[in-house]
Coordinates of C-alpha atoms in Angstrom, one line a residue:
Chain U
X78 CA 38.9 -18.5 -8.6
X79 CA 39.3 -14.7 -7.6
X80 CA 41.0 -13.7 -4.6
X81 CA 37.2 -12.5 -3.4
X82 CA 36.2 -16.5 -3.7
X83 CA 39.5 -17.3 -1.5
X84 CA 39.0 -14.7 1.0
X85 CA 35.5 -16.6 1.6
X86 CA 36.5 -20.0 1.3
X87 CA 38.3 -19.3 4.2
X88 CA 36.3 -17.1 6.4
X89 CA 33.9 -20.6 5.8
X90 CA 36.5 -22.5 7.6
X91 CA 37.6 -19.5 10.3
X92 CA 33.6 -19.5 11.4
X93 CA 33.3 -23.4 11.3
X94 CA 37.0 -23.4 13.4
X95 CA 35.1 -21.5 15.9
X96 CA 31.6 -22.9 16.0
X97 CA 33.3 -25.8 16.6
X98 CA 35.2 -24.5 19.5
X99 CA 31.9 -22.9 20.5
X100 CA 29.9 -25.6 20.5
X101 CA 32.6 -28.1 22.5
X102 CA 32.1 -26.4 25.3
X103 CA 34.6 -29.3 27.2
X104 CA 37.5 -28.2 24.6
X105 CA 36.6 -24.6 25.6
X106 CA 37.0 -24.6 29.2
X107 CA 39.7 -27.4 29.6
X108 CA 41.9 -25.4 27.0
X109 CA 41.5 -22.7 30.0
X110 CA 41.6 -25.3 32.6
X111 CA 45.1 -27.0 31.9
X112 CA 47.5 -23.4 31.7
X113 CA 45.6 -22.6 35.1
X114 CA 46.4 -25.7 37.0
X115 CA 49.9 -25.3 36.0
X116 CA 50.0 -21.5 36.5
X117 CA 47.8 -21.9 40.3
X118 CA 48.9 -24.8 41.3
X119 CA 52.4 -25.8 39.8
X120 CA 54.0 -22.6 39.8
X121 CA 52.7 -21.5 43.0
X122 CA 54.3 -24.2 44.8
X123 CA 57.7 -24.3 42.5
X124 CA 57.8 -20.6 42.9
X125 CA 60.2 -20.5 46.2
X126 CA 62.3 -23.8 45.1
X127 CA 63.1 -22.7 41.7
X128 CA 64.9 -19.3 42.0
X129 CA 65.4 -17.5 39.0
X130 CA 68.2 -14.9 38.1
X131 CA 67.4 -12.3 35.9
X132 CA 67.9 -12.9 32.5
X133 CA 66.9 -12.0 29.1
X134 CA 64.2 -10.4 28.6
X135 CA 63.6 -9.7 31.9
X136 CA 64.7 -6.5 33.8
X137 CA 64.5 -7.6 37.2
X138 CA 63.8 -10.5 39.2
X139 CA 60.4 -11.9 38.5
X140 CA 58.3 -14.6 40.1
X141 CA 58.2 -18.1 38.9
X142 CA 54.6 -17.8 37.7
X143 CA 55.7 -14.7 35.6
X144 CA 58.5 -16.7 34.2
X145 CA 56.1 -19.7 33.2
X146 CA 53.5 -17.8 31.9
X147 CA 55.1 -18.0 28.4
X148 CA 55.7 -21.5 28.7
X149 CA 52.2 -21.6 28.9
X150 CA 50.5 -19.6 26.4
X151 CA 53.3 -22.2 24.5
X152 CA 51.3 -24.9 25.4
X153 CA 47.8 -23.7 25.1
X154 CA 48.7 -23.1 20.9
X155 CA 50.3 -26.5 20.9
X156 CA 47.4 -28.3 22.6
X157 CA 45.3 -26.3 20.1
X158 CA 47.6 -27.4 17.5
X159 CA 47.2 -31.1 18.0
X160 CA 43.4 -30.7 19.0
X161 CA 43.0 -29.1 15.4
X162 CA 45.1 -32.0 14.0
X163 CA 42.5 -35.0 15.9
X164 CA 39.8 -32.8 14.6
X165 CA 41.3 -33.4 11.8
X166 CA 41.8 -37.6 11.7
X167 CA 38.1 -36.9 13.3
X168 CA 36.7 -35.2 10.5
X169 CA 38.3 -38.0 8.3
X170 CA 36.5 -40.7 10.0
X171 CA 33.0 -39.6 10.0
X172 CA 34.0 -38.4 6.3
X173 CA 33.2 -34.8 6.7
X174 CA 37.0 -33.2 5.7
X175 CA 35.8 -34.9 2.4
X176 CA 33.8 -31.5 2.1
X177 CA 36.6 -29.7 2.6
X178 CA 39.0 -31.6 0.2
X179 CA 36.7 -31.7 -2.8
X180 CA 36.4 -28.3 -2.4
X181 CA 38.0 -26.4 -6.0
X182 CA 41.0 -24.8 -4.1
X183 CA 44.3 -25.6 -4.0
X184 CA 45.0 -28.2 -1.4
X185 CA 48.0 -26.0 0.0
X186 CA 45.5 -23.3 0.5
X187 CA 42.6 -25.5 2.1
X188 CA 45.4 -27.1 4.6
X189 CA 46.5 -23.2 5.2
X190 CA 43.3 -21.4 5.4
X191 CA 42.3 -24.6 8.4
X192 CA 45.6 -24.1 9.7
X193 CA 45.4 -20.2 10.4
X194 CA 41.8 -20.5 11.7
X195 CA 43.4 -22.9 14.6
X196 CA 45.3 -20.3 15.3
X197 CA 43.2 -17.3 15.0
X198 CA 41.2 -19.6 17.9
X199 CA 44.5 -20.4 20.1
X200 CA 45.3 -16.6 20.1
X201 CA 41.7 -16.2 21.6
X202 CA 42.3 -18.5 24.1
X203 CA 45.6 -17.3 25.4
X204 CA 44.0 -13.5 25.7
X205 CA 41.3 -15.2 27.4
X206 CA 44.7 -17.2 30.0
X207 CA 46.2 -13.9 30.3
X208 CA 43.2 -11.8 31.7
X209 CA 42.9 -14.3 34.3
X210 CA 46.6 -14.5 34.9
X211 CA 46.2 -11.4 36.3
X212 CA 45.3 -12.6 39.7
X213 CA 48.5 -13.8 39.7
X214 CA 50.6 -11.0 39.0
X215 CA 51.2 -12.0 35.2
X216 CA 51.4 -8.7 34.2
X217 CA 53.5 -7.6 30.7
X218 CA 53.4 -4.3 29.7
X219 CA 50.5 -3.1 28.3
X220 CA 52.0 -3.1 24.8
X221 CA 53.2 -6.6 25.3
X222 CA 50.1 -7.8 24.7
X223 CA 50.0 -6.3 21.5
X224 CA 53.5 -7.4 20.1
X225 CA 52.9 -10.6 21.0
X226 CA 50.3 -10.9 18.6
X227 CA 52.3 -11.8 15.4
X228 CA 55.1 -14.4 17.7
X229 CA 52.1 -15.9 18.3
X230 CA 50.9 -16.5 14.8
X231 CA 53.8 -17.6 14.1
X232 CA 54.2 -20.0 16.8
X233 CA 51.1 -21.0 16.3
X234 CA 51.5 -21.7 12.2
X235 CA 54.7 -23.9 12.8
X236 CA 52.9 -25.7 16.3
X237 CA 49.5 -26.2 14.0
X238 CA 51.4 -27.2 11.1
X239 CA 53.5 -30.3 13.2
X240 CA 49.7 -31.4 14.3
X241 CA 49.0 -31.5 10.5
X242 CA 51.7 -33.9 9.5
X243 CA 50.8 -36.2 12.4
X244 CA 47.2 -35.4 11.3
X245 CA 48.6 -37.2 7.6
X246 CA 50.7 -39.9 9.5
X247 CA 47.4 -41.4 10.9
X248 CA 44.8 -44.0 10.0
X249 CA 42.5 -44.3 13.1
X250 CA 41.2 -41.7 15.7
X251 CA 42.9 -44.2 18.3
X252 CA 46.2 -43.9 17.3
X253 CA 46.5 -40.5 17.6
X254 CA 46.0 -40.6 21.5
X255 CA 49.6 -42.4 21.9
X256 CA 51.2 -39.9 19.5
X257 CA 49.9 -36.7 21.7
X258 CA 51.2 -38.4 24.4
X259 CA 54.8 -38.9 21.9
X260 CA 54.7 -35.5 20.8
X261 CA 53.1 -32.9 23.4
X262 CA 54.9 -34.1 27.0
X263 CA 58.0 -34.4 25.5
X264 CA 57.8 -31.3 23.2
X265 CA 56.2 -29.2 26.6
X266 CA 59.2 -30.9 29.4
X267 CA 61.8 -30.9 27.6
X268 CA 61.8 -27.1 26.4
X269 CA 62.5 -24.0 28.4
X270 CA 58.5 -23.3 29.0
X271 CA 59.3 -24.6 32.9
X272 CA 63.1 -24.2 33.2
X273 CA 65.3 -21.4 32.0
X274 CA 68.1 -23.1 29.3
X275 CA 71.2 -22.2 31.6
X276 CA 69.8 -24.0 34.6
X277 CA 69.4 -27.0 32.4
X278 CA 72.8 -26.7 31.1
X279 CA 74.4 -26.6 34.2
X280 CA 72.4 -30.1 35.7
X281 CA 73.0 -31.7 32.0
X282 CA 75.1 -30.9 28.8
X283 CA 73.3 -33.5 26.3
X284 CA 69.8 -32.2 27.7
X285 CA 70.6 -28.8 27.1
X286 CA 71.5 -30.0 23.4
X287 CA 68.1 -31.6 23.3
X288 CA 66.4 -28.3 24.7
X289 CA 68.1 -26.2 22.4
X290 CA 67.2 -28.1 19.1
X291 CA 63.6 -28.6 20.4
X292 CA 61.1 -26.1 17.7
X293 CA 59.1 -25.5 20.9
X294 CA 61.8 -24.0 23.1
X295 CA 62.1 -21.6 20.1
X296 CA 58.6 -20.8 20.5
X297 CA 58.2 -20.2 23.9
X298 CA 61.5 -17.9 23.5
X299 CA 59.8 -16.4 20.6
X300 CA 56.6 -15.3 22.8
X301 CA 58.3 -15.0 25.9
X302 CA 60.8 -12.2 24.4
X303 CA 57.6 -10.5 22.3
X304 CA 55.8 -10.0 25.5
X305 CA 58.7 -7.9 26.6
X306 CA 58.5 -5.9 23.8
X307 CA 62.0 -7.5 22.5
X308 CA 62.6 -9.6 20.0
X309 CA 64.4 -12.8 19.5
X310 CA 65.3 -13.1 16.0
X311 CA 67.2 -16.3 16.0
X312 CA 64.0 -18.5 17.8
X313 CA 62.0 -16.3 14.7
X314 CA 64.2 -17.9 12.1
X315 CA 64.2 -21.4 13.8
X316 CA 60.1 -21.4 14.6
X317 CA 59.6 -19.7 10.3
X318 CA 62.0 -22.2 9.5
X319 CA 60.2 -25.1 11.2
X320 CA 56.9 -23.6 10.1
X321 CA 57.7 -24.1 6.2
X322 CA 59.2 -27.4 6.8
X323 CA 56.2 -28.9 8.6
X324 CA 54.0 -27.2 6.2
X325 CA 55.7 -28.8 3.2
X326 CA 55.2 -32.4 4.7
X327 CA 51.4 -31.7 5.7
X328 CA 51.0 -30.8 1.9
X329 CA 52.9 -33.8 0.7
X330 CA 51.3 -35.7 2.9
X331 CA 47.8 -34.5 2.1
X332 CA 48.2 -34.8 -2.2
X333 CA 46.2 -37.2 -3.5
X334 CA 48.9 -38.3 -5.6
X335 CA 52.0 -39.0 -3.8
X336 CA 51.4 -38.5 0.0
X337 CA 50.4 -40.6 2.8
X338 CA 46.7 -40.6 2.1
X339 CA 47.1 -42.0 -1.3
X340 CA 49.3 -45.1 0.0
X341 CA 47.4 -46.0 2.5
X342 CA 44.8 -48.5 2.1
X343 CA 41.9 -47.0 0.4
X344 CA 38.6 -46.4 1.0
X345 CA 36.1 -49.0 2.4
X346 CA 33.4 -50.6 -0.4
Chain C
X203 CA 33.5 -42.9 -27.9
X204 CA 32.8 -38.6 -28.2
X205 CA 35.3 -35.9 -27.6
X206 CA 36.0 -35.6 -24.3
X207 CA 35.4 -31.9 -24.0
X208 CA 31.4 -32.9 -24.8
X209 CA 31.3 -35.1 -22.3
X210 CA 29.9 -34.7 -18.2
X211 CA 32.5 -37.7 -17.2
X212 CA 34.9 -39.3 -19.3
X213 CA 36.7 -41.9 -18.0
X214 CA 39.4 -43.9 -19.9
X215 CA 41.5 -47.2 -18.9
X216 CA 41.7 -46.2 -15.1
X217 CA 43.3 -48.6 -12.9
X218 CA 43.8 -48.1 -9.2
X219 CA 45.6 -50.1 -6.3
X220 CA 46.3 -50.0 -3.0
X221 CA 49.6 -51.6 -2.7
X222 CA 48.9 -55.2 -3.9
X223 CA 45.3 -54.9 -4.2
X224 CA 43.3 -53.9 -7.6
X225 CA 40.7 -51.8 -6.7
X226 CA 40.1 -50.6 -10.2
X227 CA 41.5 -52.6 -13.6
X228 CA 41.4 -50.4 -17.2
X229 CA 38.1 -49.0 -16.2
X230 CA 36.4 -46.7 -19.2
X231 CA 33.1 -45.1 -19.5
X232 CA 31.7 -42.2 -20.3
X233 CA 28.4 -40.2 -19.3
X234 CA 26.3 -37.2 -21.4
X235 CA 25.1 -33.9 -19.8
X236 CA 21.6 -34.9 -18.8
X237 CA 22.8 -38.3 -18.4
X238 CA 21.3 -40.3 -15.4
X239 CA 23.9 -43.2 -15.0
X240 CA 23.7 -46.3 -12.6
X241 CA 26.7 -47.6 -11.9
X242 CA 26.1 -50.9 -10.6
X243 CA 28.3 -53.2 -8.4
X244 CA 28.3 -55.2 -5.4
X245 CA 30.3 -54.3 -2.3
X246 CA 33.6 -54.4 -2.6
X247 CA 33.5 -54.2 -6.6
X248 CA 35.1 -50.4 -6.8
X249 CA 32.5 -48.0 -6.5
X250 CA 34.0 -45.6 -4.0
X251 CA 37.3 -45.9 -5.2
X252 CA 36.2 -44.1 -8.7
X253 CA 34.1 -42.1 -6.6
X254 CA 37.2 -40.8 -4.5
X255 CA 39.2 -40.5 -8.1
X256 CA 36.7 -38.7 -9.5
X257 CA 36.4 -36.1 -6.9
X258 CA 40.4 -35.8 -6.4
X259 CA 40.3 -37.7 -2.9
X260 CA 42.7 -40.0 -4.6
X261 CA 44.7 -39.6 -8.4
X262 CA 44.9 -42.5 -10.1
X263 CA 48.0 -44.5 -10.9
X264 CA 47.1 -45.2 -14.3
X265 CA 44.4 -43.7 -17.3
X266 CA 42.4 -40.3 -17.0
X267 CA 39.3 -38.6 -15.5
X268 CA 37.7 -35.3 -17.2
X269 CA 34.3 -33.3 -16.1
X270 CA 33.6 -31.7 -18.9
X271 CA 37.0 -31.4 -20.8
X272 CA 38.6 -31.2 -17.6
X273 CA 40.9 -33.1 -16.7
X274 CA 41.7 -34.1 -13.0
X275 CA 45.1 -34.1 -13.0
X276 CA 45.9 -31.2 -14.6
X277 CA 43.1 -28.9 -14.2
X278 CA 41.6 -30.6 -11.1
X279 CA 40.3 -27.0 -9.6
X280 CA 38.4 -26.3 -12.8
X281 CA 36.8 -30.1 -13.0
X282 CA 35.8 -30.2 -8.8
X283 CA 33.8 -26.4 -9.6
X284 CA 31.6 -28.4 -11.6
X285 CA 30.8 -31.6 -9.5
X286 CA 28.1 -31.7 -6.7
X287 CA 29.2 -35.2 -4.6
X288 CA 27.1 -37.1 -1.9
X289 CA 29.0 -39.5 -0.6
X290 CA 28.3 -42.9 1.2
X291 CA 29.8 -42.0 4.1
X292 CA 27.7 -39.0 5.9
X293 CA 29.7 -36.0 5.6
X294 CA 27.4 -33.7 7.1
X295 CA 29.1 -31.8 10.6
X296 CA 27.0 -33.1 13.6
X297 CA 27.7 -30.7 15.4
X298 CA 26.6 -27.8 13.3
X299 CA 22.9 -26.7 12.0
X300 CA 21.9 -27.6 8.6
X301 CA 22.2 -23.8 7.6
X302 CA 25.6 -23.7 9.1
X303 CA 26.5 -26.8 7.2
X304 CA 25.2 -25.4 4.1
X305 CA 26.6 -22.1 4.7
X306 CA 30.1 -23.6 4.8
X307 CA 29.5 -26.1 2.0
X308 CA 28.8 -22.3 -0.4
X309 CA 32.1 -20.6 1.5
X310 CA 34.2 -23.7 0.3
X311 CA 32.6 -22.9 -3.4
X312 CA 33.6 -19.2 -2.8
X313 CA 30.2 -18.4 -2.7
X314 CA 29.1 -15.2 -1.4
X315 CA 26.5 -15.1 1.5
X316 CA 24.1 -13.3 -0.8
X317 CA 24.1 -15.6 -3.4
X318 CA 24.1 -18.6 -1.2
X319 CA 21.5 -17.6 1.1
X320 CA 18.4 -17.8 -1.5
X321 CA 19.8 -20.6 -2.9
X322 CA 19.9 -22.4 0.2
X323 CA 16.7 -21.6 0.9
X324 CA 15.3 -23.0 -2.5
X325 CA 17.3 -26.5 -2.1
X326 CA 15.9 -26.9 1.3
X327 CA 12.2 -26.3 -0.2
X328 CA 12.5 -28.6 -2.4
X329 CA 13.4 -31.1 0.2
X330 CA 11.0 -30.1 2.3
X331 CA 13.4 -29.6 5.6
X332 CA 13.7 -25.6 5.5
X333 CA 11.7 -25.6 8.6
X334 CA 14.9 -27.6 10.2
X335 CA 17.4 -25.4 8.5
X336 CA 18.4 -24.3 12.2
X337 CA 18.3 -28.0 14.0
X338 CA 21.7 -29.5 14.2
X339 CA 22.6 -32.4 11.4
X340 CA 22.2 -35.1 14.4
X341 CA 19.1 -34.6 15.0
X342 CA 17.9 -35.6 12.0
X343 CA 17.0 -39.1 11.0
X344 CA 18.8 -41.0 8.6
X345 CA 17.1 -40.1 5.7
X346 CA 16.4 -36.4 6.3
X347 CA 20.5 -36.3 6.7
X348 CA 20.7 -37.9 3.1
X349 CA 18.5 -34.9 1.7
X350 CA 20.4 -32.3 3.8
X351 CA 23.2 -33.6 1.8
X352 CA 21.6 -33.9 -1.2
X353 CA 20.5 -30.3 -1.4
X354 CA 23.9 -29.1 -0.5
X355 CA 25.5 -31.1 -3.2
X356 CA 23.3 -28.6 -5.6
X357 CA 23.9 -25.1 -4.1
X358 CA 26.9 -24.5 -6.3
X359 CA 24.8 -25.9 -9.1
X360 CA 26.9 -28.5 -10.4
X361 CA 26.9 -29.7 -13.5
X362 CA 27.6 -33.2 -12.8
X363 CA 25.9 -34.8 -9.8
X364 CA 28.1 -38.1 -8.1
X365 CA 26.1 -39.9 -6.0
X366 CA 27.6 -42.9 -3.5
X367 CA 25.6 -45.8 -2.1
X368 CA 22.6 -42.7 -1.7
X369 CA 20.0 -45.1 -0.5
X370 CA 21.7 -47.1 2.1
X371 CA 19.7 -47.8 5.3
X372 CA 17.4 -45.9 4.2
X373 CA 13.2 -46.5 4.0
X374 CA 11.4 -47.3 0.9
X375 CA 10.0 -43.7 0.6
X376 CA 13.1 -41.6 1.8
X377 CA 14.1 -44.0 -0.6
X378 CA 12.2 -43.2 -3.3
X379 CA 11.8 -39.6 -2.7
X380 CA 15.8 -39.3 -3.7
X381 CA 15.5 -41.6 -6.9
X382 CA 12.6 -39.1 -7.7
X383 CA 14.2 -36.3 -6.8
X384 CA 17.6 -36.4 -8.8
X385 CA 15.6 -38.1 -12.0
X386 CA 13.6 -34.2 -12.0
X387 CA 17.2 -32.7 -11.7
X388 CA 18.6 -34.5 -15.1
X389 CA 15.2 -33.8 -16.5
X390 CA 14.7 -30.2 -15.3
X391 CA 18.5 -28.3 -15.2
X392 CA 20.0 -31.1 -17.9
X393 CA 22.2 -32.7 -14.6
X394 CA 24.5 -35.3 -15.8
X395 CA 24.5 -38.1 -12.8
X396 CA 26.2 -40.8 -11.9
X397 CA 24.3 -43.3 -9.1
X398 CA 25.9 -45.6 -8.1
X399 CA 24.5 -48.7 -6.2
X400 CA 24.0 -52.3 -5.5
X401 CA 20.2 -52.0 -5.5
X402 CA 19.2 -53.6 -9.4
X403 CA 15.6 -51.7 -8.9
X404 CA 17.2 -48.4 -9.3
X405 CA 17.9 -48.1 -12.5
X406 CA 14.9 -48.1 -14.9
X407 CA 14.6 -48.9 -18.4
X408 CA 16.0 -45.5 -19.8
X409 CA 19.0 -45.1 -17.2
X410 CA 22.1 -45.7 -18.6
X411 CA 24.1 -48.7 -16.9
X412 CA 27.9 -49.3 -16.2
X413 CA 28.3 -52.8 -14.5
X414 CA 31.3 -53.1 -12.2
X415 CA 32.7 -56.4 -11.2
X416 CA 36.1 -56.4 -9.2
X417 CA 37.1 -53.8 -10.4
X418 CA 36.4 -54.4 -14.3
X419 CA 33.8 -52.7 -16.3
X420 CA 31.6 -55.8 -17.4
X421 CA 28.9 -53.6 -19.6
X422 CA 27.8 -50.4 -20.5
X423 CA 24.7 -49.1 -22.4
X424 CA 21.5 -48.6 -21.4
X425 CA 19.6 -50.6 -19.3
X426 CA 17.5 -52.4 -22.2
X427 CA 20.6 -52.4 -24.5
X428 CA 21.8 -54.5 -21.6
X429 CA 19.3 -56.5 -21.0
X430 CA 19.2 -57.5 -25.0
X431 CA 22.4 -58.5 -25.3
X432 CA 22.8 -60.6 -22.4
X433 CA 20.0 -62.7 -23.6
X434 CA 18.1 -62.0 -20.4
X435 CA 14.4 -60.9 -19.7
X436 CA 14.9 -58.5 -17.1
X437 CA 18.3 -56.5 -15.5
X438 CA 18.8 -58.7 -12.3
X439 CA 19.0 -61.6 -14.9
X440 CA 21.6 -59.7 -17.1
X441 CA 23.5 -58.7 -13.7
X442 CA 23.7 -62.3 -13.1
X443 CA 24.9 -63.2 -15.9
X444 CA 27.3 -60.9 -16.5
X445 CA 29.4 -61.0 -13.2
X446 CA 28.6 -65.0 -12.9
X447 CA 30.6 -65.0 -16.4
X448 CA 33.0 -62.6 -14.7
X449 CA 36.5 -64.2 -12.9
X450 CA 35.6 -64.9 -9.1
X451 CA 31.7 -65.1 -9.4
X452 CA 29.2 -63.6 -7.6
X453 CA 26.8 -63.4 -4.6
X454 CA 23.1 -61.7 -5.1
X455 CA 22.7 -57.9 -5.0

């Protein structure tokens, strides 16, 4: 295969990614839905409880709903993540990823190339989150928006490539319900998307520890600094770092050979 | 048994389980280019298991697979270009048009647009649902679905065509409209195939057979050479035979 044949293997599975976002029109506009509630609703009544000193990368003091907002886009890639990971155990069930998987590319590359179109679709969304977050005074500099662009890829590689493991983890479509619940509340609360790490530290030493080893904390950091045109090179390293490990499971896990698929129980007769 | 390299399928002392159970036990076979094979089993007898090892869904434990000199654990890439699969599960996206379906079947071939467009085109002629080609997969019937699949199975042009439990739920002509249908592409493009089902009546006299039982390949040949040495009058009679003869018995296909 030439690198003209991968290039259109997956542009295949960018357009069916976002067909498939297209078409569900119920993923679309609760994917929009969610970070709004929290950013209208949530914020806006947290906003005069939770005082906020300045700190990094702020300049000033800021509004809780400006301090949230990255904790947000945060959570918008790592629904996306685990949505593209159910779409996933989905597509497994009604036997359609079997078109992708007998397909002659590498597996690594397959699992990749479905991986990044999640993300190419997340970072839509979250443009889409940000120009209404406008009405609330969510406002990074105007070149924010552009340097943000590759702490989100990132964040979204590493949060896309957890959902994969999971994805390889699971038998049945119903199983995965309890393990969003395992994974995305825990992963979202206990991370700095909704407090900042010192205030945590001061109400609780172990949660702080439990905060600061969390991959999505990392991530929020990672986009929250980027949108302030600064950046955080040790949530960088700990979100790459994450990223490759996760993404060496999901490849394990998806070999015919030796991962999970293969010892599970076979396919029906 | 011919070199390997000769061969559309060639495979040799394959077993497979899933933990303690045998889905597979020192399976061998091989099939020709232009080849029209029935492999013939009832449920449960390991059909789709050597249907997910030959298309790399699974690797087996123990023996080898090769498509054409290929094989499938070292040079799986360079075997999968070469197989066309319909599987017995739909695996047809529901949610997007035939064309789009097609469309991404080509782009996961590395098929450019311009080549796959025409080629599209043709395979949903000769199925006779080009004027669907923009209706989503679910809302087709059953057996329109099964062609969809079909004639995506062929855009890459494949030289060896794996077919899965094709004919399931579906009506005697959809039915027979297939069976036609992939008989003209061994006869016309010199398609090695492998069918396989539970249905005795689709395999005729000149298809070759391989009869799984549990797992074990009970006989291979064609259908006649079959039929003559089992001492039988007709195929049903040799099937019975066979798997009755066979550990475990059987129940009626």
């Amino acid at each position: 295969m030439r690198a003209a044949q991968y290039l259109r293997a997956f542009l295949g599975i960018l357009n069916r990614e976002a067909l498939r976002w297209l078409n569900q029109r119920s993923r679309f506009i609760s994917a929009l839905v969610r970070p709004l509630v929290w950013l209208g609703i949530f914020a806006a009544g947290f906003r005069f409880t939770l005082g906020l000193s300045i700190i990094e990368p702020y300049d000033t003091y800021i509004p809780y709903e400006v301090y949230i907002a990255p904790g947000l886009v945060a959570m918008i890639q790592l629904f996306n993540g685990m949505q593209s990971s159910l779409s996933m155990v989905y597509d497994r069930e009604m036997g359609s990823m079997k078109t992708l998987m007998i397909s002659p590319f590498p597996r690594w590359f397959l699992l990749l190339s479905k991986l990044m179109a999640g993300v190419a679709v997340s970072i839509v969304q979250v443009y889409m989150f940000l120009a209404i977050a406008l009405i609330w005074d969510v406002e990074p500099p105007p070149l924010g928006y552009i340097e943000m662009l590759p702490a989100m890829i990132l964040a979204g590689l590493m949060l896309g490539a957890l959902g994969l493991v999971l994805s390889s983890f699971i038998k049945q479509l119903e199983n995965f319900a309890g393990v969003m619940n395992f994974v995305i509340f825990p992963m979202f609360f206990a991370s700095s998307a909704l407090n900042p790490l010192w205030r945590v530290k001061e109400s609780s030493l172990w949660l702080y520890r439990i905060y600061s080893v969390n991959p999505f904390t990392h991530a929020v950091e990672l986009i929250r600094f980027s949108m302030y045109g600064k950046f955080n090179a040790q949530a960088a390293a700990v979100v790459g770092g994450f990223f490759v490990f996760f993404m060496i499971l999901a490849v394990w896990g998806y070999d015919p050979g030796r991962g999970l698929i293969a010892k599970r129980g076979g396919p029906p007769e | 048994m011919t070199d390997d390299a000769s061969l559309a399928l060639a495979v040799r002392n394959v077993s497979h389980s899933f933990d303690a159970r045998k889905a597979l036990d020192d399976v061998s076979f091989d099939i020709a280019a232009g080849d029209f094979t029935v492999l013939l089993g009832l449920n449960g007898a390991g059909k789709t298991t050597l249907f997910a090892l030959v298309t790399g869904l699974y690797h087996s434990r123990y023996g080898s697979i090769s498509v054409y000199g290929a094989d499938l654990r070292t040079k799986y890439l360079k075997a999968l270009a070469k197989i066309g699969a319909v599987f017995q599960q739909s695996t047809l996206d529901l949610d997007l048009t035939v064309e789009q379906n097609m469309f991404y079947h080509a782009a996961l071939h590395g098929m450019a647009k311009s080549v796959a467009g025409p080629r599209i085109t043709a395979e949903l002629e000769r199925i006779g649902l080009n004027d669907r080609r923009r209706d989503r997969a679910r809302q087709l019937s059953g057996g329109q679905r099964r062609r969809v699949e079909l004639a995506r199975a062929l855009i890459h042009n494949p030289h060896l065509l794996l077919l899965d439990e094709p004919t399931v739920g579906l009506d005697i002509d959809s039915r027979q409209f297939l069976l036609d249908h992939v008989r003209g592409l061994c006869a016309e493009r010199g398609m090695a195939v492998l069918w396989a089902t539970h249905l005795i009546d689709e395999a005729d006299d000149n298809s070759k057979v391989v009869v799984l039982h549990k797992g074990k390949v009970l006989a291979t040949g064609t259908a006649t050479a079959v039929i003559q040495s089992s001492g039988e009058s007709n195929l049903r009679g040799a099937f019975d035979k066979l798997t009755q003869g066979a550990p475990g018995g059987k129940g009626k296909p």
